[in-house]
Coordinates of C-alpha atoms in Angstrom, one line a residue:
Chain A
M201 CA 0.0 0.0 0.0
P202 CA 1.3 3.5 -0.8
S203 CA 2.7 5.7 2.0
F204 CA 2.0 9.3 2.7
M205 CA 3.7 12.0 4.7
L206 CA 1.6 14.3 6.8
L207 CA 3.6 17.4 7.4
L208 CA 2.2 19.4 10.3
Y209 CA 2.8 23.1 10.3
N210 CA 1.7 25.2 13.2
D211 CA 2.1 28.7 14.6
P212 CA 3.6 28.3 18.1
A213 CA 1.9 31.5 19.2
N214 CA -1.4 29.5 19.2
W215 CA -0.2 27.4 22.1
Q216 CA 1.3 30.1 24.3
N217 CA -1.7 31.1 26.5
M218 CA -3.2 27.7 27.1
S219 CA -4.1 26.8 30.6
P220 CA -3.0 23.4 32.0
E221 CA -6.5 22.2 31.6
D222 CA -6.8 23.4 28.0
A223 CA -3.5 21.9 27.2
Q224 CA -4.6 18.5 28.5
K225 CA -7.8 18.7 26.6
A226 CA -5.9 19.4 23.4
L227 CA -3.5 16.6 24.1
Q228 CA -6.3 14.2 24.7
K229 CA -7.7 15.0 21.3
F230 CA -4.3 14.3 19.7
M231 CA -4.0 11.0 21.6
D232 CA -7.5 10.0 20.5
W233 CA -6.7 10.8 16.9
G234 CA -3.3 9.0 17.2
S235 CA -4.8 5.9 18.7
K236 CA -7.3 5.7 15.8
L237 CA -4.4 5.9 13.4
H238 CA -2.6 3.1 15.3
S239 CA -5.6 0.8 15.7
S240 CA -6.3 1.0 12.0
G241 CA -2.8 -0.1 11.3
A242 CA -2.1 3.1 9.2
H243 CA 0.6 4.5 11.4
L244 CA 4.2 3.9 10.3
A245 CA 6.2 6.5 12.1
S246 CA 6.0 10.0 13.6
H247 CA 8.5 12.5 14.9
K248 CA 8.4 15.9 16.4
L249 CA 11.1 18.2 15.0
A250 CA 13.2 20.3 17.4
D251 CA 12.1 23.9 18.0
D252 CA 15.3 25.4 16.8
A253 CA 16.3 27.3 13.6
G254 CA 17.7 24.2 11.9
K255 CA 20.4 24.5 9.3
V256 CA 20.2 25.2 5.6
M257 CA 23.0 23.8 3.3
R258 CA 23.5 24.8 -0.3
G259 CA 26.2 25.2 -2.8
H260 CA 28.0 23.9 -5.8
G261 CA 31.3 22.6 -5.0
K262 CA 31.7 24.8 -2.0
V263 CA 29.0 23.9 0.5
R264 CA 27.6 26.7 2.6
V265 CA 25.8 26.0 5.9
T266 CA 23.6 28.7 7.3
D267 CA 21.1 28.9 10.1
G268 CA 17.6 28.1 8.9
P269 CA 14.9 30.8 8.9
Y270 CA 12.5 28.4 10.5
S271 CA 12.4 29.9 13.9
E272 CA 11.4 33.3 12.5
T273 CA 8.7 32.3 10.1
K274 CA 5.2 32.3 11.6
E275 CA 4.3 28.8 10.7
V276 CA 6.9 26.1 11.4
L277 CA 7.1 22.5 10.4
G278 CA 6.5 21.0 13.8
G279 CA 6.6 17.3 13.0
Y280 CA 5.4 14.6 10.7
Y281 CA 3.5 11.4 10.5
L282 CA 4.2 8.6 8.0
I283 CA 1.1 6.7 7.3
K284 CA -0.3 4.0 5.0
A285 CA -3.3 4.8 2.8
A286 CA -4.8 3.6 -0.5
N287 CA -4.6 7.0 -2.2
Y288 CA -4.6 10.7 -1.6
N289 CA -8.2 10.7 -0.7
E290 CA -7.9 8.2 2.0
A291 CA -4.7 9.9 3.4
A292 CA -6.5 13.3 3.5
E293 CA -9.5 11.6 5.1
R294 CA -7.2 10.3 7.9
A295 CA -5.7 13.8 8.4
R296 CA -9.0 15.6 8.3
D297 CA -9.8 15.2 12.0
C298 CA -6.3 15.7 13.2
P299 CA -6.7 18.3 16.1
A300 CA -3.7 20.3 14.7
L301 CA -6.2 21.7 12.2
E302 CA -8.6 22.7 14.9
Y303 CA -5.8 24.6 16.6
G304 CA -5.0 26.7 13.5
G305 CA -2.3 24.5 12.0
T306 CA -1.8 23.4 8.4
I307 CA -1.2 19.8 7.2
E308 CA 0.6 19.1 4.0
V309 CA -0.1 15.7 2.6
R310 CA 2.6 14.2 0.3
Q311 CA 2.7 10.8 -1.2
V312 CA 6.0 8.9 -0.9
D313 CA 6.9 8.2 -4.5
P314 CA 5.3 4.8 -5.5
M315 CA 8.6 4.0 -7.2
M316 CA 10.0 3.7 -3.7
D317 CA 7.6 0.8 -3.0
D318 CA 8.6 -0.9 -6.2
A319 CA 12.2 -0.7 -5.2
A320 CA 11.6 -2.3 -1.9
Chain B
M283 CA 11.7 8.1 20.2
N284 CA 10.3 4.8 18.9
N285 CA 6.9 4.4 17.6
E286 CA 5.9 1.2 19.3
V287 CA 3.4 3.6 20.7
I288 CA 2.4 4.0 24.0
V289 CA -0.9 5.5 23.1
A290 CA -2.4 4.9 26.5
P291 CA -4.9 7.6 27.0
D292 CA -5.6 6.3 30.4
L293 CA -2.3 7.6 31.6
L294 CA -3.9 11.0 31.1
I295 CA -5.9 11.0 34.3
D296 CA -8.4 13.8 34.8
H297 CA -6.8 17.1 35.7
L298 CA -3.3 15.6 35.5
F299 CA -1.8 18.8 34.0
R300 CA -3.7 21.0 36.4
N301 CA -2.7 19.1 39.5
R302 CA 0.8 18.4 38.5
A303 CA 1.3 22.0 37.5
G304 CA 0.4 23.1 41.0
Q305 CA 2.8 20.6 42.5
M306 CA 5.6 21.5 40.2
V307 CA 5.2 25.2 40.9
A308 CA 5.2 24.5 44.6
Y309 CA 8.2 22.3 44.4
L310 CA 10.2 24.8 42.4
T311 CA 9.0 27.7 44.5
R312 CA 10.5 26.0 47.6
L313 CA 13.9 25.6 45.8
L314 CA 13.9 28.9 44.0
G315 CA 12.4 31.0 46.8
P316 CA 9.0 32.7 46.8
E317 CA 10.5 35.8 45.1
H318 CA 10.9 33.6 42.0
L319 CA 7.3 32.4 41.9
D320 CA 7.0 33.8 38.4
L321 CA 9.9 31.9 37.1
A322 CA 8.5 28.7 38.6
E323 CA 5.2 29.3 36.8
E324 CA 6.9 30.1 33.5
V325 CA 9.0 26.9 33.4
V326 CA 6.0 24.7 34.4
Q327 CA 4.0 26.2 31.6
E328 CA 6.8 25.5 29.3
A329 CA 7.0 21.9 30.4
L330 CA 3.2 21.4 29.8
L331 CA 3.5 22.9 26.3
K332 CA 6.5 20.7 25.5
A333 CA 4.3 17.7 26.5
L334 CA 1.5 18.9 24.3
Q335 CA 3.9 19.3 21.3
N336 CA 5.8 16.0 21.8
W337 CA 3.4 13.4 23.1
P338 CA 1.2 13.4 20.0
Y339 CA 4.3 12.1 18.0
S340 CA 6.0 10.0 20.6
G341 CA 3.1 8.7 22.6
I342 CA 2.6 9.3 26.3
P343 CA 5.6 8.4 28.4
Q344 CA 5.3 5.6 31.0
N345 CA 5.6 8.1 33.8
P346 CA 4.0 11.3 32.5
A347 CA 4.5 13.2 35.8
G348 CA 8.2 12.3 35.9
W349 CA 8.6 13.5 32.4
L350 CA 7.0 16.8 33.2
F351 CA 9.1 17.3 36.3
R352 CA 12.3 16.6 34.4
V353 CA 11.5 19.0 31.6
A354 CA 10.4 21.8 34.1
R355 CA 13.5 21.3 36.1
N356 CA 15.7 21.5 33.1
A357 CA 13.9 24.6 31.9
A358 CA 14.5 26.2 35.3
L359 CA 18.2 25.4 35.2
D360 CA 18.3 26.9 31.8
A361 CA 16.6 30.0 32.9
I362 CA 18.9 30.4 35.9
R363 CA 21.9 30.0 33.6
H364 CA 20.6 32.8 31.4
R365 CA 19.9 35.1 34.3
T366 CA 23.3 34.5 35.9
L367 CA 25.0 35.3 32.6
A368 CA 22.9 38.5 32.5
G369 CA 24.4 39.5 35.8
E370 CA 21.5 38.6 38.1
K371 CA 23.0 37.6 41.5
N372 CA 21.9 34.9 43.8
V373 CA 20.1 32.8 41.3
Q374 CA 22.9 30.3 41.0
F375 CA 22.2 29.2 44.6
A376 CA 18.8 28.1 43.3
A377 CA 20.5 25.9 40.7
E378 CA 22.5 24.3 43.5
R379 CA 19.4 23.7 45.5
I380 CA 17.7 22.1 42.6
R381 CA 20.6 19.7 42.0
D382 CA 20.9 19.0 45.8
A383 CA 17.2 18.2 46.0
E384 CA 17.6 15.8 43.2
A385 CA 20.6 14.0 44.7
A386 CA 18.6 13.7 47.9
A387 CA 15.4 12.4 46.3
G388 CA 14.3 9.1 47.6
D389 CA 11.9 6.6 46.2
D390 CA 8.6 7.5 44.5
R391 CA 6.7 7.4 47.8
E392 CA 9.1 9.8 49.5
I393 CA 8.9 12.1 46.4
E394 CA 5.1 12.1 46.5
D395 CA 5.2 12.9 50.3
R396 CA 7.6 15.7 49.7
L397 CA 5.4 17.1 46.9
R398 CA 2.4 17.0 49.2
D399 CA 4.3 19.0 51.8
D400 CA 5.3 21.5 49.1
E401 CA 1.7 21.9 48.0
L402 CA 0.7 22.4 51.6
S403 CA 3.4 25.1 52.2
M404 CA 2.2 26.7 49.0
V405 CA -1.4 26.9 50.1
L406 CA -0.4 28.4 53.4
M407 CA 1.9 30.9 51.7
C408 CA -1.0 31.9 49.4
C409 CA -3.2 32.3 52.4
H410 CA -0.8 34.7 54.2
P411 CA -2.9 37.2 56.2
A412 CA -0.9 40.1 54.7
L413 CA -2.7 39.5 51.4
P414 CA -6.2 40.7 50.8
R415 CA -8.8 37.9 50.9
D416 CA -9.7 37.9 47.2
A417 CA -6.0 37.8 46.3
R418 CA -5.6 34.7 48.5
V419 CA -8.3 32.9 46.6
A420 CA -7.0 33.9 43.2
L421 CA -3.4 33.1 44.1
S422 CA -4.3 29.7 45.5
L423 CA -6.2 28.8 42.4
K424 CA -3.4 30.0 40.1
T425 CA -0.4 28.5 41.8
V426 CA -1.7 25.4 43.7
G427 CA -4.8 24.7 41.6
G428 CA -3.2 25.2 38.2
F429 CA -6.1 27.4 37.0
S430 CA -5.3 30.0 34.4
T431 CA -6.0 33.7 34.9
R432 CA -8.8 33.4 32.3
E433 CA -10.3 30.4 34.1
I434 CA -10.2 32.2 37.5
A435 CA -11.9 35.2 35.9
R436 CA -14.6 33.0 34.4
A437 CA -15.1 31.2 37.7
F438 CA -15.6 34.4 39.7
L439 CA -17.6 36.1 36.9
S440 CA -14.9 38.7 36.8
D441 CA -12.6 39.8 33.9
E442 CA -9.1 38.7 33.1
P443 CA -7.3 42.1 33.6
T444 CA -8.8 42.4 37.1
I445 CA -7.6 39.0 38.1
A446 CA -4.3 39.4 36.4
Q447 CA -3.7 42.6 38.3
R448 CA -4.8 41.0 41.6
L449 CA -2.2 38.3 41.0
V450 CA 0.6 40.6 40.1
R451 CA -0.1 42.7 43.3
A452 CA -0.2 39.6 45.4
K453 CA 3.1 38.3 44.1
R454 CA 4.7 41.7 44.6
Q455 CA 3.4 41.7 48.2
I456 CA 4.9 38.3 48.8
R457 CA 8.3 39.5 47.5
E458 CA 8.2 42.8 49.4
S459 CA 7.0 41.3 52.7
Q460 CA 9.5 38.4 52.3
V461 CA 6.9 35.8 53.0
S462 CA 8.6 32.6 53.6
F463 CA 7.8 29.3 52.0
E464 CA 8.5 27.4 55.2
L465 CA 5.6 26.1 57.2
P466 CA 4.8 28.6 59.9
T467 CA 4.5 27.5 63.5
G468 CA 2.6 28.4 66.7
D469 CA 0.0 31.2 66.5
D470 CA 1.1 32.1 63.0
L471 CA 0.3 28.6 61.8
A472 CA -3.1 28.7 63.5
L473 CA -3.8 32.0 61.8
R474 CA -2.8 30.7 58.4
L475 CA -4.8 27.5 58.7
E476 CA -7.8 29.5 59.6
S477 CA -7.3 31.7 56.5
A478 CA -6.7 28.7 54.3
L479 CA -9.9 27.0 55.4
E480 CA -11.8 30.2 54.7
V481 CA -10.2 30.5 51.3
I482 CA -11.1 26.9 50.5
Y483 CA -14.7 27.3 51.6
L484 CA -15.0 30.5 49.5
M485 CA -13.7 28.6 46.6
F486 CA -16.2 25.8 47.2
N487 CA -19.1 28.1 47.6
E488 CA -18.4 29.9 44.4
G489 CA -18.4 26.6 42.6
Y490 CA -21.5 25.4 44.5
A491 CA -23.4 28.5 43.4
A492 CA -22.8 27.6 39.7
Q493 CA -25.9 26.3 38.0
S494 CA -25.9 23.1 36.0
G495 CA -25.1 23.8 32.3
Q496 CA -23.1 26.8 33.4
D497 CA -19.4 26.9 32.8
L498 CA -17.7 23.7 33.9
V499 CA -14.9 25.7 35.3
R500 CA -17.1 27.0 38.0
Q501 CA -18.0 23.4 39.0
D502 CA -14.4 22.5 39.0
L503 CA -14.0 24.9 41.9
C504 CA -15.8 22.4 44.1
G505 CA -13.5 19.6 43.2
E506 CA -10.4 21.7 43.7
A507 CA -11.7 23.0 47.1
L508 CA -12.3 19.4 48.2
R509 CA -8.9 18.4 47.0
L510 CA -7.2 21.2 48.9
G511 CA -9.3 20.6 52.0
R512 CA -8.3 16.9 52.1
L513 CA -4.7 17.8 51.5
L514 CA -4.8 20.1 54.5
A515 CA -6.9 17.8 56.7
T516 CA -4.7 14.8 56.2
S517 CA -1.4 16.7 56.5
S518 CA 0.8 16.9 59.5
V519 CA -0.9 20.2 60.4
G520 CA -4.4 19.0 59.9
T521 CA -6.9 20.1 62.5
P522 CA -10.4 18.9 63.5
Q523 CA -11.7 22.1 61.8
A524 CA -10.1 21.1 58.6
H525 CA -11.8 17.7 58.8
A526 CA -15.1 19.4 59.6
L527 CA -14.8 21.6 56.5
V528 CA -14.0 18.6 54.3
A529 CA -17.0 16.7 55.7
L530 CA -19.2 19.7 55.1
M531 CA -18.0 20.2 51.5
A532 CA -18.3 16.5 50.7
F533 CA -21.9 16.3 52.0
Q534 CA -22.8 19.4 49.9
A535 CA -21.0 18.2 46.8
A536 CA -22.7 14.8 47.1
R537 CA -26.0 16.6 46.4
L538 CA -24.8 18.7 43.5
S539 CA -26.4 16.7 40.7
A540 CA -29.7 16.2 42.6
R541 CA -30.3 20.0 42.9
I542 CA -31.5 20.4 39.4
D543 CA -33.8 17.8 37.8
S544 CA -33.6 16.5 34.2
G545 CA -35.9 19.4 33.1
G546 CA -33.5 21.9 34.5
E547 CA -35.8 22.7 37.4
L548 CA -34.7 23.4 40.9
V549 CA -35.4 20.6 43.4
L550 CA -35.5 21.4 47.2
L551 CA -33.4 19.4 49.5
E552 CA -36.5 17.6 50.9
D553 CA -37.8 16.6 47.5
Q554 CA -34.5 15.5 46.1
D555 CA -34.1 11.9 44.8
R556 CA -31.6 10.6 47.3
S557 CA -30.5 7.9 44.9
L558 CA -28.9 10.7 42.9
W559 CA -26.7 11.7 45.8
D560 CA -23.1 10.7 45.2
Q561 CA -22.6 7.9 47.8
K562 CA -18.8 8.0 47.5
L563 CA -18.9 11.7 48.6
V564 CA -21.4 10.9 51.3
G565 CA -19.0 8.2 52.6
L566 CA -16.1 10.6 52.4
G567 CA -18.1 13.1 54.4
F568 CA -18.9 10.7 57.2
R569 CA -15.2 9.6 57.4
H570 CA -14.0 13.1 57.8
F571 CA -17.0 13.9 60.1
S572 CA -15.9 11.2 62.5
E573 CA -12.4 12.6 62.5
C574 CA -13.5 16.1 63.3
A575 CA -15.0 15.0 66.6
E576 CA -11.4 14.9 68.0
G577 CA -10.3 18.0 69.8
T578 CA -12.1 20.4 72.1
Q579 CA -12.9 23.4 69.9
M580 CA -16.3 23.5 68.3
S581 CA -16.1 25.5 65.2
A582 CA -18.7 26.8 62.8
Y583 CA -17.5 24.2 60.4
H584 CA -18.3 21.5 62.9
V585 CA -21.8 22.6 63.4
Q586 CA -22.4 23.1 59.7
A587 CA -21.0 19.7 59.0
A588 CA -23.2 18.2 61.7
I589 CA -26.3 19.7 60.0
A590 CA -25.2 18.4 56.7
A591 CA -24.5 15.0 58.2
T592 CA -28.0 14.9 59.8
Y593 CA -29.6 15.5 56.3
A594 CA -27.2 12.9 54.7
G595 CA -27.7 10.3 57.4
V596 CA -31.4 9.6 56.7
Q597 CA -32.8 7.6 53.9
Q598 CA -36.0 9.6 53.4
A599 CA -36.7 13.2 53.7
N600 CA -39.5 12.6 56.2
G601 CA -37.0 11.0 58.5
I602 CA -35.1 14.2 59.1
D603 CA -34.7 14.9 62.8
W604 CA -35.8 18.6 62.8
P605 CA -35.4 19.1 66.6
V606 CA -31.7 18.1 66.2
I607 CA -31.3 20.4 63.2
L608 CA -32.9 23.3 65.2
S609 CA -30.6 22.8 68.1
L610 CA -27.6 22.8 65.8
Y611 CA -28.7 26.0 64.2
N612 CA -29.1 27.5 67.7
E613 CA -25.5 26.5 68.4
L614 CA -24.4 28.0 65.1
M615 CA -26.1 31.2 66.0
E616 CA -24.0 31.3 69.1
I617 CA -20.7 30.5 67.5
S618 CA -21.1 32.4 64.2
P619 CA -24.2 34.4 64.0
S620 CA -25.3 35.9 60.7
P621 CA -28.5 36.9 59.0
V622 CA -28.3 33.9 56.6
V623 CA -27.8 31.5 59.5
A624 CA -30.8 33.1 61.2
L625 CA -32.9 32.6 58.1
N626 CA -31.9 28.9 57.9
R627 CA -32.7 28.5 61.5
A628 CA -36.1 29.9 60.9
V629 CA -36.8 27.1 58.5
A630 CA -35.9 24.6 61.2
V631 CA -38.2 26.5 63.6
S632 CA -41.1 26.1 61.2
R633 CA -40.6 22.3 61.2
V634 CA -40.4 22.1 65.0
Q635 CA -42.7 24.9 66.3
G636 CA -44.8 25.7 63.3
A637 CA -45.1 28.5 60.7
E638 CA -46.2 31.1 63.2
A639 CA -43.1 30.8 65.3
A640 CA -40.9 30.8 62.2
L641 CA -42.5 34.0 60.9
A642 CA -41.8 35.6 64.3
A643 CA -38.2 34.5 64.1
L644 CA -37.9 36.0 60.6
R645 CA -39.3 39.4 61.6
P646 CA -36.0 41.0 62.8
L647 CA -34.4 40.0 59.5
I648 CA -36.8 41.9 57.4
E649 CA -35.0 45.2 58.3
D650 CA -31.6 43.7 57.8
R651 CA -29.9 45.6 55.0
S652 CA -27.5 42.7 54.2
L653 CA -30.5 40.6 53.2
R654 CA -32.1 43.3 51.0
N655 CA -31.2 41.5 47.8
Y656 CA -31.5 38.0 49.1
Y657 CA -34.4 36.3 47.4
L658 CA -34.6 33.5 49.9
L659 CA -35.9 35.7 52.7
P660 CA -39.2 36.7 51.0
A661 CA -39.3 33.2 49.5
V662 CA -39.3 31.5 52.9
Q663 CA -41.8 34.1 54.2
G664 CA -44.1 33.3 51.3
R665 CA -43.9 29.6 52.0
L666 CA -44.7 30.1 55.7
L667 CA -47.6 32.4 54.9
R668 CA -48.9 29.9 52.3
D669 CA -48.8 27.2 55.0
L670 CA -50.9 29.4 57.2
G671 CA -53.4 29.8 54.4
D672 CA -52.7 33.5 53.8
R673 CA -52.5 33.2 50.0
E674 CA -52.5 36.9 49.2
A675 CA -49.7 37.8 51.6
A676 CA -47.8 34.8 50.3
A677 CA -48.2 35.9 46.7
D678 CA -46.8 39.3 47.6
C679 CA -43.8 37.7 49.1
F680 CA -43.1 35.6 46.1
R681 CA -43.4 38.6 43.9
Q682 CA -40.9 40.4 46.1
A683 CA -38.6 37.5 45.8
L684 CA -38.8 37.5 42.0
E685 CA -37.6 41.1 42.0
R686 CA -34.4 40.1 43.6
P687 CA -31.4 38.5 41.8
C688 CA -31.7 34.8 41.3
S689 CA -30.9 32.2 38.7
E690 CA -33.3 31.0 36.0
P691 CA -34.2 27.7 37.6
E692 CA -34.8 29.7 40.9
K693 CA -36.9 32.2 39.0
R694 CA -39.1 29.4 37.5
F695 CA -39.4 27.8 40.9
L696 CA -40.7 31.1 42.5
Q697 CA -43.1 31.6 39.6
R698 CA -44.6 28.1 40.2
K699 CA -45.0 29.0 43.9
L700 CA -46.6 32.3 43.0
R701 CA -49.1 30.5 40.7
D702 CA -50.0 28.1 43.5
C703 CA -51.1 31.1 45.5
M704 CA -53.5 32.4 43.0

């Protein structure tokens, strides 16, 4: 079955003024969503990315490494899920009730190139 | 890191964040000193947000509280390092205290005991008599209860800037008067305990006054007040008064869901479906009630708890021992007289000596300015007059009651009573 990346972008400012109770409620929603993903067998991997600027590397011949702009942009790539789905529709359907959206985030859905599966 | 996920939503017990936030703030305040209460709150907030941002990807750790503590502690050490670099003096001692505390930490049980002590010290610090009473309540809810400024504002039907300002002032006062985090002793301890019980009861009453369907935050106040009351009562400085207050709150909380019926209508105590009373809370009430009998001092909490226990102890409303209730109200009038107590006593008088005697007992209250906006006074009068068959005078009383502030279910209740008179 094809795999898809769900790339979760969020604006950290949205989380700043949460009370402990609100934070726990939000977390509960994420856990409920996540456990649905797991029990359906669609979950392959997920990671949170560090909250730092990251590094950007570029160059021909001479490689330059600079600090990434990521900590200054409003929306940052917070983390990703790798999931199994039959097609884009199904992948988007799984992402639809991800609480990140409810809290003002954006989810980018990208299919892992099917040729990767053929190679495996 | 791995994804053999630990999606175990049951690790997220109710109010985990709220309760642990209070404990962590207390723990760090002990180590950092009360003058750094803000810093403690900041790093705890940071730890909770980190959990919210990480756990959805990694799953909930086996020991969520331990995770939160570790992250908060590291954030505190980080903050101290920054402040030291920025030239702030004396903060590095705090870092040493944090490291020492860690080295000295024992097993889980010892840690939990230590945290309870820290919470207790924090409650008593927030209830320092130097602070105005409303600041004590707000500060206790914020720091020990883990309520946000917005939630406190909502719970007290106030606005956020007012509460925020109250908190800022209270913290400044703690810094300026160098209030210590250590448990006080002797007379000072007695004074603080009294203040703490008062704060807890205020908190409870504010929650109890909330109507069903109203903001849940208000009802959470009852739960938090009970939690703090039990913390105090079962601690090394627990007093019979504290047990009495817990008993009183438990009995009252047990009836919360029976106060309003499925149609949203108000149900009087004597008409309540007793099977709806929360038996766990009734049991808790009786356990603490038996503990409060120790000691020699009879407090207002004792008498109020005894009244609540008398109601809770019978299976049917018609089994209520009104002479006992009346004698308890007489006692309460001696210890802690107030117009509201006198009004409640009059209801007991009507059951023992009849409506006529009760009306006589109410007469002095009619002129009392503090009851001017209290709808229950004319409502009780109306009921007594109705019992005596004076429908017209009763109707007047219910009309008067309707002009005073009351909730929607109360209003509908009074309208029903008014219609019965016509």
